[in-house]
mmCIF file of C-alpha atoms and ligand atoms in Angstrom:
data_model
loop_
_atom_site.group_PDB
_atom_site.id
_atom_site.type_symbol
_atom_site.label_atom_id
_atom_site.label_comp_id
_atom_site.label_asym_id
_atom_site.label_seq_id
_atom_site.Cartn_x
_atom_site.Cartn_y
_atom_site.Cartn_z
ATOM 1 C CA UNK A 216 8.826 0.884 -4.167
ATOM 2 C CA UNK A 217 6.223 3.400 -2.980
ATOM 3 C CA UNK A 218 4.109 2.252 -0.037
ATOM 4 C CA UNK A 219 0.417 1.842 -0.804
ATOM 5 C CA UNK A 220 -1.934 3.563 1.639
ATOM 6 C CA UNK A 221 -5.648 2.757 1.541
ATOM 7 C CA UNK A 222 -7.811 5.044 3.677
ATOM 8 C CA UNK A 223 -10.896 2.951 4.419
ATOM 9 C CA UNK A 224 -13.579 5.401 5.485
ATOM 10 C CA UNK A 225 -16.148 2.665 6.056
ATOM 11 C CA UNK A 226 -19.519 4.255 7.032
ATOM 12 C CA UNK A 227 -17.932 6.958 9.196
ATOM 13 C CA UNK A 228 -18.313 10.164 7.181
ATOM 14 C CA UNK A 229 -21.145 12.307 5.798
ATOM 15 C CA UNK A 230 -20.963 13.746 2.287
ATOM 16 C CA UNK A 231 -19.688 17.115 3.514
ATOM 17 C CA UNK A 232 -17.095 15.456 5.757
ATOM 18 C CA UNK A 233 -15.950 13.219 2.891
ATOM 19 C CA UNK A 234 -15.566 16.138 0.478
ATOM 20 C CA UNK A 235 -13.733 18.278 3.043
ATOM 21 C CA UNK A 236 -11.338 15.461 3.856
ATOM 22 C CA UNK A 237 -10.575 14.782 0.174
ATOM 23 C CA UNK A 238 -9.901 18.497 -0.344
ATOM 24 C CA UNK A 239 -7.501 18.508 2.599
ATOM 25 C CA UNK A 240 -5.635 15.407 1.387
ATOM 26 C CA UNK A 241 -5.332 16.934 -2.075
ATOM 27 C CA UNK A 242 -3.318 19.763 -0.551
ATOM 28 C CA UNK A 243 -0.826 17.354 1.014
ATOM 29 C CA UNK A 244 2.276 16.063 -0.668
ATOM 30 C CA UNK A 245 1.494 12.437 -1.469
ATOM 31 C CA UNK A 246 4.008 11.922 -4.273
ATOM 32 C CA UNK A 247 6.228 9.615 -2.247
ATOM 33 C CA UNK A 248 3.444 7.098 -1.621
ATOM 34 C CA UNK A 249 0.585 5.540 -3.584
ATOM 35 C CA UNK A 250 -2.407 7.157 -1.910
ATOM 36 C CA UNK A 251 -5.924 5.866 -2.318
ATOM 37 C CA UNK A 252 -9.178 6.658 -0.530
ATOM 38 C CA UNK A 253 -12.176 4.378 -0.060
ATOM 39 C CA UNK A 254 -15.245 6.541 0.459
ATOM 40 C CA UNK A 255 -18.815 5.250 0.757
ATOM 41 C CA UNK A 256 -20.043 4.372 -2.755
ATOM 42 C CA UNK A 257 -22.806 7.015 -2.660
ATOM 43 C CA UNK A 258 -20.044 9.640 -2.702
ATOM 44 C CA UNK A 259 -18.097 8.206 -5.659
ATOM 45 C CA UNK A 260 -19.439 10.870 -8.007
ATOM 46 C CA UNK A 261 -18.360 13.746 -5.775
ATOM 47 C CA UNK A 262 -15.004 12.210 -4.846
ATOM 48 C CA UNK A 263 -14.076 11.122 -8.371
ATOM 49 C CA UNK A 264 -14.662 14.696 -9.606
ATOM 50 C CA UNK A 265 -12.265 16.012 -6.963
ATOM 51 C CA UNK A 266 -9.676 13.367 -7.819
ATOM 52 C CA UNK A 267 -9.687 14.089 -11.568
ATOM 53 C CA UNK A 268 -6.516 16.075 -11.029
ATOM 54 C CA UNK A 269 -3.649 14.835 -8.869
ATOM 55 C CA UNK A 270 -2.354 11.366 -8.110
ATOM 56 C CA UNK A 271 -4.807 10.137 -5.459
ATOM 57 C CA UNK A 272 -6.844 7.130 -6.591
ATOM 58 C CA UNK A 273 -10.167 5.726 -5.458
ATOM 59 C CA UNK A 274 -10.765 2.332 -3.873
ATOM 60 C CA UNK A 275 -14.180 0.687 -3.485
ATOM 61 C CA UNK A 276 -15.130 -0.797 -0.125
ATOM 62 C CA UNK A 277 -17.041 -3.627 -1.780
ATOM 63 C CA UNK A 278 -18.238 -5.060 -5.101
ATOM 64 C CA UNK A 279 -21.079 -7.314 -6.206
ATOM 65 C CA UNK A 280 -20.383 -10.970 -6.912
ATOM 66 C CA UNK A 281 -22.576 -10.706 -10.017
ATOM 67 C CA UNK A 282 -21.841 -9.089 -13.335
ATOM 68 C CA UNK A 283 -25.186 -7.269 -13.777
ATOM 69 C CA UNK A 284 -28.930 -7.775 -13.540
ATOM 70 C CA UNK A 285 -31.553 -8.131 -10.821
ATOM 71 C CA UNK A 286 -29.457 -7.686 -7.676
ATOM 72 C CA UNK A 287 -31.123 -5.008 -5.592
ATOM 73 C CA UNK A 288 -28.719 -2.762 -3.740
ATOM 74 C CA UNK A 289 -25.576 -4.191 -5.321
ATOM 75 C CA UNK A 290 -22.829 -2.274 -7.147
ATOM 76 C CA UNK A 291 -21.067 -4.036 -9.995
ATOM 77 C CA UNK A 292 -17.394 -4.023 -10.971
ATOM 78 C CA UNK A 293 -18.396 -2.250 -14.170
ATOM 79 C CA UNK A 294 -19.944 0.570 -12.091
ATOM 80 C CA UNK A 295 -16.751 0.843 -10.029
ATOM 81 C CA UNK A 296 -14.784 1.039 -13.243
ATOM 82 C CA UNK A 297 -16.971 3.905 -14.478
ATOM 83 C CA UNK A 298 -15.851 5.930 -11.481
ATOM 84 C CA UNK A 299 -12.209 5.029 -11.992
ATOM 85 C CA UNK A 300 -11.786 2.789 -8.949
ATOM 86 C CA UNK A 301 -8.322 1.266 -9.073
ATOM 87 C CA UNK A 302 -8.772 -1.163 -6.167
ATOM 88 C CA UNK A 303 -11.692 -2.788 -4.346
ATOM 89 C CA UNK A 304 -11.731 -4.408 -0.919
ATOM 90 C CA UNK A 305 -13.036 -7.957 -0.749
ATOM 91 C CA UNK A 306 -13.464 -10.228 2.232
ATOM 92 C CA UNK A 307 -13.231 -7.487 4.838
ATOM 93 C CA UNK A 308 -13.918 -9.108 8.205
ATOM 94 C CA UNK A 309 -16.746 -6.673 8.931
ATOM 95 C CA UNK A 310 -18.556 -8.051 5.890
ATOM 96 C CA UNK A 311 -17.572 -11.658 6.627
ATOM 97 C CA UNK A 312 -18.942 -11.347 10.169
ATOM 98 C CA UNK A 313 -21.869 -8.915 9.877
ATOM 99 C CA UNK A 314 -23.139 -10.036 6.477
ATOM 100 C CA UNK A 315 -22.020 -13.661 6.490
ATOM 101 C CA UNK A 316 -19.875 -13.232 3.396
ATOM 102 C CA UNK A 317 -18.362 -16.588 2.571
ATOM 103 C CA UNK A 318 -15.174 -17.576 0.741
ATOM 104 C CA UNK A 319 -17.095 -18.753 -2.382
ATOM 105 C CA UNK A 320 -18.837 -15.371 -2.575
ATOM 106 C CA UNK A 321 -15.520 -13.568 -2.104
ATOM 107 C CA UNK A 322 -14.079 -15.680 -4.919
ATOM 108 C CA UNK A 323 -16.853 -14.544 -7.280
ATOM 109 C CA UNK A 324 -16.191 -10.921 -6.331
ATOM 110 C CA UNK A 325 -12.505 -11.337 -7.134
ATOM 111 C CA UNK A 326 -13.410 -12.784 -10.537
ATOM 112 C CA UNK A 327 -15.702 -9.839 -11.316
ATOM 113 C CA UNK A 328 -12.921 -7.406 -10.399
ATOM 114 C CA UNK A 329 -10.320 -9.179 -12.524
ATOM 115 C CA UNK A 330 -12.741 -9.077 -15.474
ATOM 116 C CA UNK A 331 -12.726 -5.273 -15.198
ATOM 117 C CA UNK A 332 -9.041 -4.896 -14.406
ATOM 118 C CA UNK A 333 -9.656 -3.627 -10.903
ATOM 119 C CA UNK A 334 -7.154 -4.927 -8.362
ATOM 120 C CA UNK A 335 -8.767 -6.840 -5.495
ATOM 121 C CA UNK A 336 -7.574 -6.141 -1.980
ATOM 122 C CA UNK A 337 -8.266 -9.498 -0.387
ATOM 123 C CA UNK A 338 -8.569 -9.137 3.383
ATOM 124 C CA UNK A 339 -7.676 -12.152 5.497
ATOM 125 C CA UNK A 340 -7.187 -12.627 9.206
ATOM 126 C CA UNK A 341 -8.131 -14.611 12.255
ATOM 127 C CA UNK A 342 -10.488 -13.808 15.134
ATOM 128 C CA UNK A 343 -9.228 -13.548 18.732
ATOM 129 C CA UNK A 344 -10.579 -17.027 19.448
ATOM 130 C CA UNK A 345 -8.766 -18.508 16.460
ATOM 131 C CA UNK A 346 -5.574 -16.722 17.464
ATOM 132 C CA UNK A 347 -5.634 -18.115 20.974
ATOM 133 C CA UNK A 348 -6.431 -21.621 19.837
ATOM 134 C CA UNK A 349 -3.408 -21.562 17.520
ATOM 135 C CA UNK A 350 -5.444 -21.629 14.316
ATOM 136 C CA UNK A 351 -4.137 -18.415 12.761
ATOM 137 C CA UNK A 352 -2.039 -19.887 9.973
ATOM 138 C CA UNK A 353 -4.628 -22.463 9.044
ATOM 139 C CA UNK A 354 -7.392 -19.824 8.892
ATOM 140 C CA UNK A 355 -5.351 -17.467 6.713
ATOM 141 C CA UNK A 356 -4.247 -20.216 4.317
ATOM 142 C CA UNK A 357 -7.796 -21.509 3.989
ATOM 143 C CA UNK A 358 -9.164 -18.023 3.287
ATOM 144 C CA UNK A 359 -6.547 -17.530 0.563
ATOM 145 C CA UNK A 360 -7.016 -20.930 -1.027
ATOM 146 C CA UNK A 361 -10.803 -20.753 -1.005
ATOM 147 C CA UNK A 362 -10.808 -17.273 -2.503
ATOM 148 C CA UNK A 363 -8.175 -17.843 -5.183
ATOM 149 C CA UNK A 364 -7.843 -21.439 -6.260
ATOM 150 C CA UNK A 365 -8.938 -22.172 -9.795
ATOM 151 C CA UNK A 366 -9.180 -18.530 -10.821
ATOM 152 C CA UNK A 367 -8.339 -18.262 -14.521
ATOM 153 C CA UNK A 368 -5.017 -16.596 -15.352
ATOM 154 C CA UNK A 369 -4.363 -15.620 -11.722
ATOM 155 C CA UNK A 370 -0.685 -15.633 -12.600
ATOM 156 C CA UNK A 371 -1.197 -12.558 -14.793
ATOM 157 C CA UNK A 372 -3.189 -10.592 -12.231
ATOM 158 C CA UNK A 373 -2.017 -8.047 -9.718
ATOM 159 C CA UNK A 374 -3.356 -8.883 -6.280
ATOM 160 C CA UNK A 375 -3.228 -7.145 -2.933
ATOM 161 C CA UNK A 376 -3.468 -9.284 0.181
ATOM 162 C CA UNK A 377 -4.207 -7.387 3.378
ATOM 163 C CA UNK A 378 -3.577 -9.181 6.647
ATOM 164 C CA UNK A 379 -6.142 -7.747 9.005
ATOM 165 C CA UNK A 380 -6.490 -9.768 12.186
ATOM 166 C CA UNK A 381 -10.085 -9.329 13.365
ATOM 167 C CA UNK A 382 -8.955 -8.758 16.946
ATOM 168 C CA UNK A 383 -6.860 -5.770 15.815
ATOM 169 C CA UNK A 384 -9.531 -3.911 13.847
ATOM 170 C CA UNK A 385 -10.828 -0.880 15.732
ATOM 171 C CA UNK A 386 -9.516 -2.190 19.054
ATOM 172 C CA UNK A 387 -6.309 -0.202 19.527
ATOM 173 C CA UNK A 388 -4.293 -3.457 19.435
ATOM 174 C CA UNK A 389 -1.770 -3.956 16.656
ATOM 175 C CA UNK A 390 -0.025 -7.115 15.550
ATOM 176 C CA UNK A 391 3.444 -7.867 16.951
ATOM 177 C CA UNK A 392 6.164 -7.485 14.306
ATOM 178 C CA UNK A 393 7.302 -11.071 14.906
ATOM 179 C CA UNK A 394 3.775 -12.352 14.223
ATOM 180 C CA UNK A 395 3.410 -10.157 11.147
ATOM 181 C CA UNK A 396 6.629 -11.569 9.743
ATOM 182 C CA UNK A 397 5.380 -15.106 10.366
ATOM 183 C CA UNK A 398 2.062 -14.404 8.641
ATOM 184 C CA UNK A 399 3.888 -12.856 5.692
ATOM 185 C CA UNK A 400 5.830 -16.136 5.363
ATOM 186 C CA UNK A 401 2.624 -18.161 5.603
ATOM 187 C CA UNK A 402 0.920 -16.074 2.905
ATOM 188 C CA UNK A 403 3.963 -16.171 0.672
ATOM 189 C CA UNK A 404 4.171 -19.967 0.920
ATOM 190 C CA UNK A 405 0.441 -20.420 0.309
ATOM 191 C CA UNK A 406 0.447 -18.246 -2.819
ATOM 192 C CA UNK A 407 3.697 -19.751 -4.067
ATOM 193 C CA UNK A 408 2.072 -23.177 -3.843
ATOM 194 C CA UNK A 409 -1.104 -21.952 -5.520
ATOM 195 C CA UNK A 410 0.873 -20.340 -8.362
ATOM 196 C CA UNK A 411 4.630 -19.855 -7.941
ATOM 197 C CA UNK A 412 7.080 -17.887 -5.877
ATOM 198 C CA UNK A 413 7.765 -15.767 -8.917
ATOM 199 C CA UNK A 414 4.051 -14.929 -9.077
ATOM 200 C CA UNK A 415 4.111 -13.871 -5.438
ATOM 201 C CA UNK A 416 7.216 -11.729 -5.908
ATOM 202 C CA UNK A 417 6.015 -10.014 -9.061
ATOM 203 C CA UNK A 418 2.250 -9.661 -8.702
ATOM 204 C CA UNK A 419 1.318 -9.693 -5.025
ATOM 205 C CA UNK A 420 1.450 -6.784 -2.593
ATOM 206 C CA UNK A 421 1.276 -7.569 1.107
ATOM 207 C CA UNK A 422 -0.462 -5.031 3.390
ATOM 208 C CA UNK A 423 -1.270 -4.824 7.064
ATOM 209 C CA UNK A 424 -4.380 -3.280 8.612
ATOM 210 C CA UNK A 425 -5.784 -3.055 12.130
ATOM 211 C CA UNK A 426 -5.616 -0.108 14.572
ATOM 212 C CA UNK A 427 -2.878 1.696 12.681
ATOM 213 C CA UNK A 428 -2.486 5.260 13.807
ATOM 214 C CA UNK A 429 -0.117 8.192 13.518
ATOM 215 C CA UNK A 430 1.642 7.067 16.696
ATOM 216 C CA UNK A 431 2.280 3.434 15.733
ATOM 217 C CA UNK A 432 2.766 3.523 11.948
ATOM 218 C CA UNK A 433 6.504 4.178 12.154
ATOM 219 C CA UNK A 434 7.428 0.733 13.496
ATOM 220 C CA UNK A 435 5.721 -0.849 10.465
ATOM 221 C CA UNK A 436 6.762 1.652 7.801
ATOM 222 C CA UNK A 437 10.361 0.424 7.768
ATOM 223 C CA UNK A 438 9.509 -3.254 7.132
ATOM 224 C CA UNK A 439 10.526 -3.901 3.562
ATOM 225 C CA UNK A 440 8.259 -6.930 3.011
ATOM 226 C CA UNK A 441 5.257 -4.761 3.874
ATOM 227 C CA UNK A 442 4.044 -2.986 0.730
ATOM 228 C CA UNK A 443 1.490 -0.791 2.430
ATOM 229 C CA UNK A 444 -1.332 -0.253 4.878
ATOM 230 C CA UNK A 445 -5.074 -0.329 5.225
ATOM 231 C CA UNK A 446 -6.099 2.331 7.729
ATOM 232 C CA UNK A 447 -9.667 2.734 8.995
ATOM 233 C CA UNK A 448 -10.633 5.058 11.834
ATOM 234 C CA UNK A 449 -7.387 7.081 11.951
ATOM 235 C CA UNK A 450 -7.692 7.873 8.241
ATOM 236 C CA UNK A 451 -10.923 9.805 8.811
ATOM 237 C CA UNK A 452 -8.983 12.406 10.796
ATOM 238 C CA UNK A 453 -7.115 14.873 8.566
ATOM 239 C CA UNK A 454 -4.303 15.556 11.056
ATOM 240 C CA UNK A 455 -3.629 11.892 11.790
ATOM 241 C CA UNK A 456 -3.765 11.048 8.096
ATOM 242 C CA UNK A 457 -1.310 13.812 7.298
ATOM 243 C CA UNK A 458 1.152 12.431 9.873
ATOM 244 C CA UNK A 459 0.733 8.889 8.537
ATOM 245 C CA UNK A 460 1.388 10.081 4.960
ATOM 246 C CA UNK A 461 4.495 11.954 6.127
ATOM 247 C CA UNK A 462 5.892 8.911 7.923
ATOM 248 C CA UNK A 463 5.263 6.605 4.952
ATOM 249 C CA UNK A 464 6.775 9.117 2.556
ATOM 250 C CA UNK A 465 9.982 9.203 4.571
ATOM 251 C CA UNK A 466 10.821 5.521 3.982
HETATM 252 P P1 LIG B 179 -9.016 0.343 11.818
HETATM 253 O O1 LIG B 179 -9.661 -0.452 10.583
HETATM 254 O O2 LIG B 179 -7.806 1.047 11.290
HETATM 255 O O3 LIG B 179 -10.099 1.288 12.271
HETATM 256 O O4 LIG B 179 -8.664 -0.687 12.847
HETATM 257 C C1 LIG B 179 -8.855 -1.070 9.633
HETATM 258 C C2 LIG B 179 -9.705 -1.759 8.614
HETATM 259 O O5 LIG B 179 -10.745 -2.318 8.966
HETATM 260 O O6 LIG B 179 -9.380 -1.745 7.420
#
């Protein structure tokens, strides 16, 4: 199966920088992976025009928990759909921590995305404090359960779960392979209990994100239980991104 690569450009790039980067990626050979970029929403129009041809897809960094109406500053799932977004991030730790996004809110966002057939990329992960106090598994399971339990027809929906330990995001520290494998097992068990193991095997993609770079991606690329990667900072640099794409394409 092709590895999924989500380039999360956060609030790093200007319009010109975003357009130039998309143009550069379009020239690369991305056929061996599933490549998607997550620009700032204000650049959706420009980016979606550039992506009309080729296989690169667009991911949204966020979505509103509401369907429509009086919600100043929000962007609905329907609006994401209009621009052809295939995926949308939900529960990113930067939003959980900076904007106090809670599990119930994240759950509503997931529902809105499912209603529009956009695949949620549910980000879960523990803080450094939780890691050191041995709470990692409990935190991850709780985040999954709170975000997904009771969602109608979950069994029919494609879902991406991205394990992004908070202590690894933007810090230069990556997860140890042994820990990643453990967390994969924890997530698999939690979702198998929520639905079934068959659901997990057929509908769920497991990603890792946190300080991935062109010089550390290789050790993760060969792990067969890992379906892809969420890359932040390094994905805003055309040369690093090119190397990452090359490495992922070679597995
Ligand atoms: P990073 O961010 O690659 O800059 O650590 C990853 C993410 O937040 O998705």
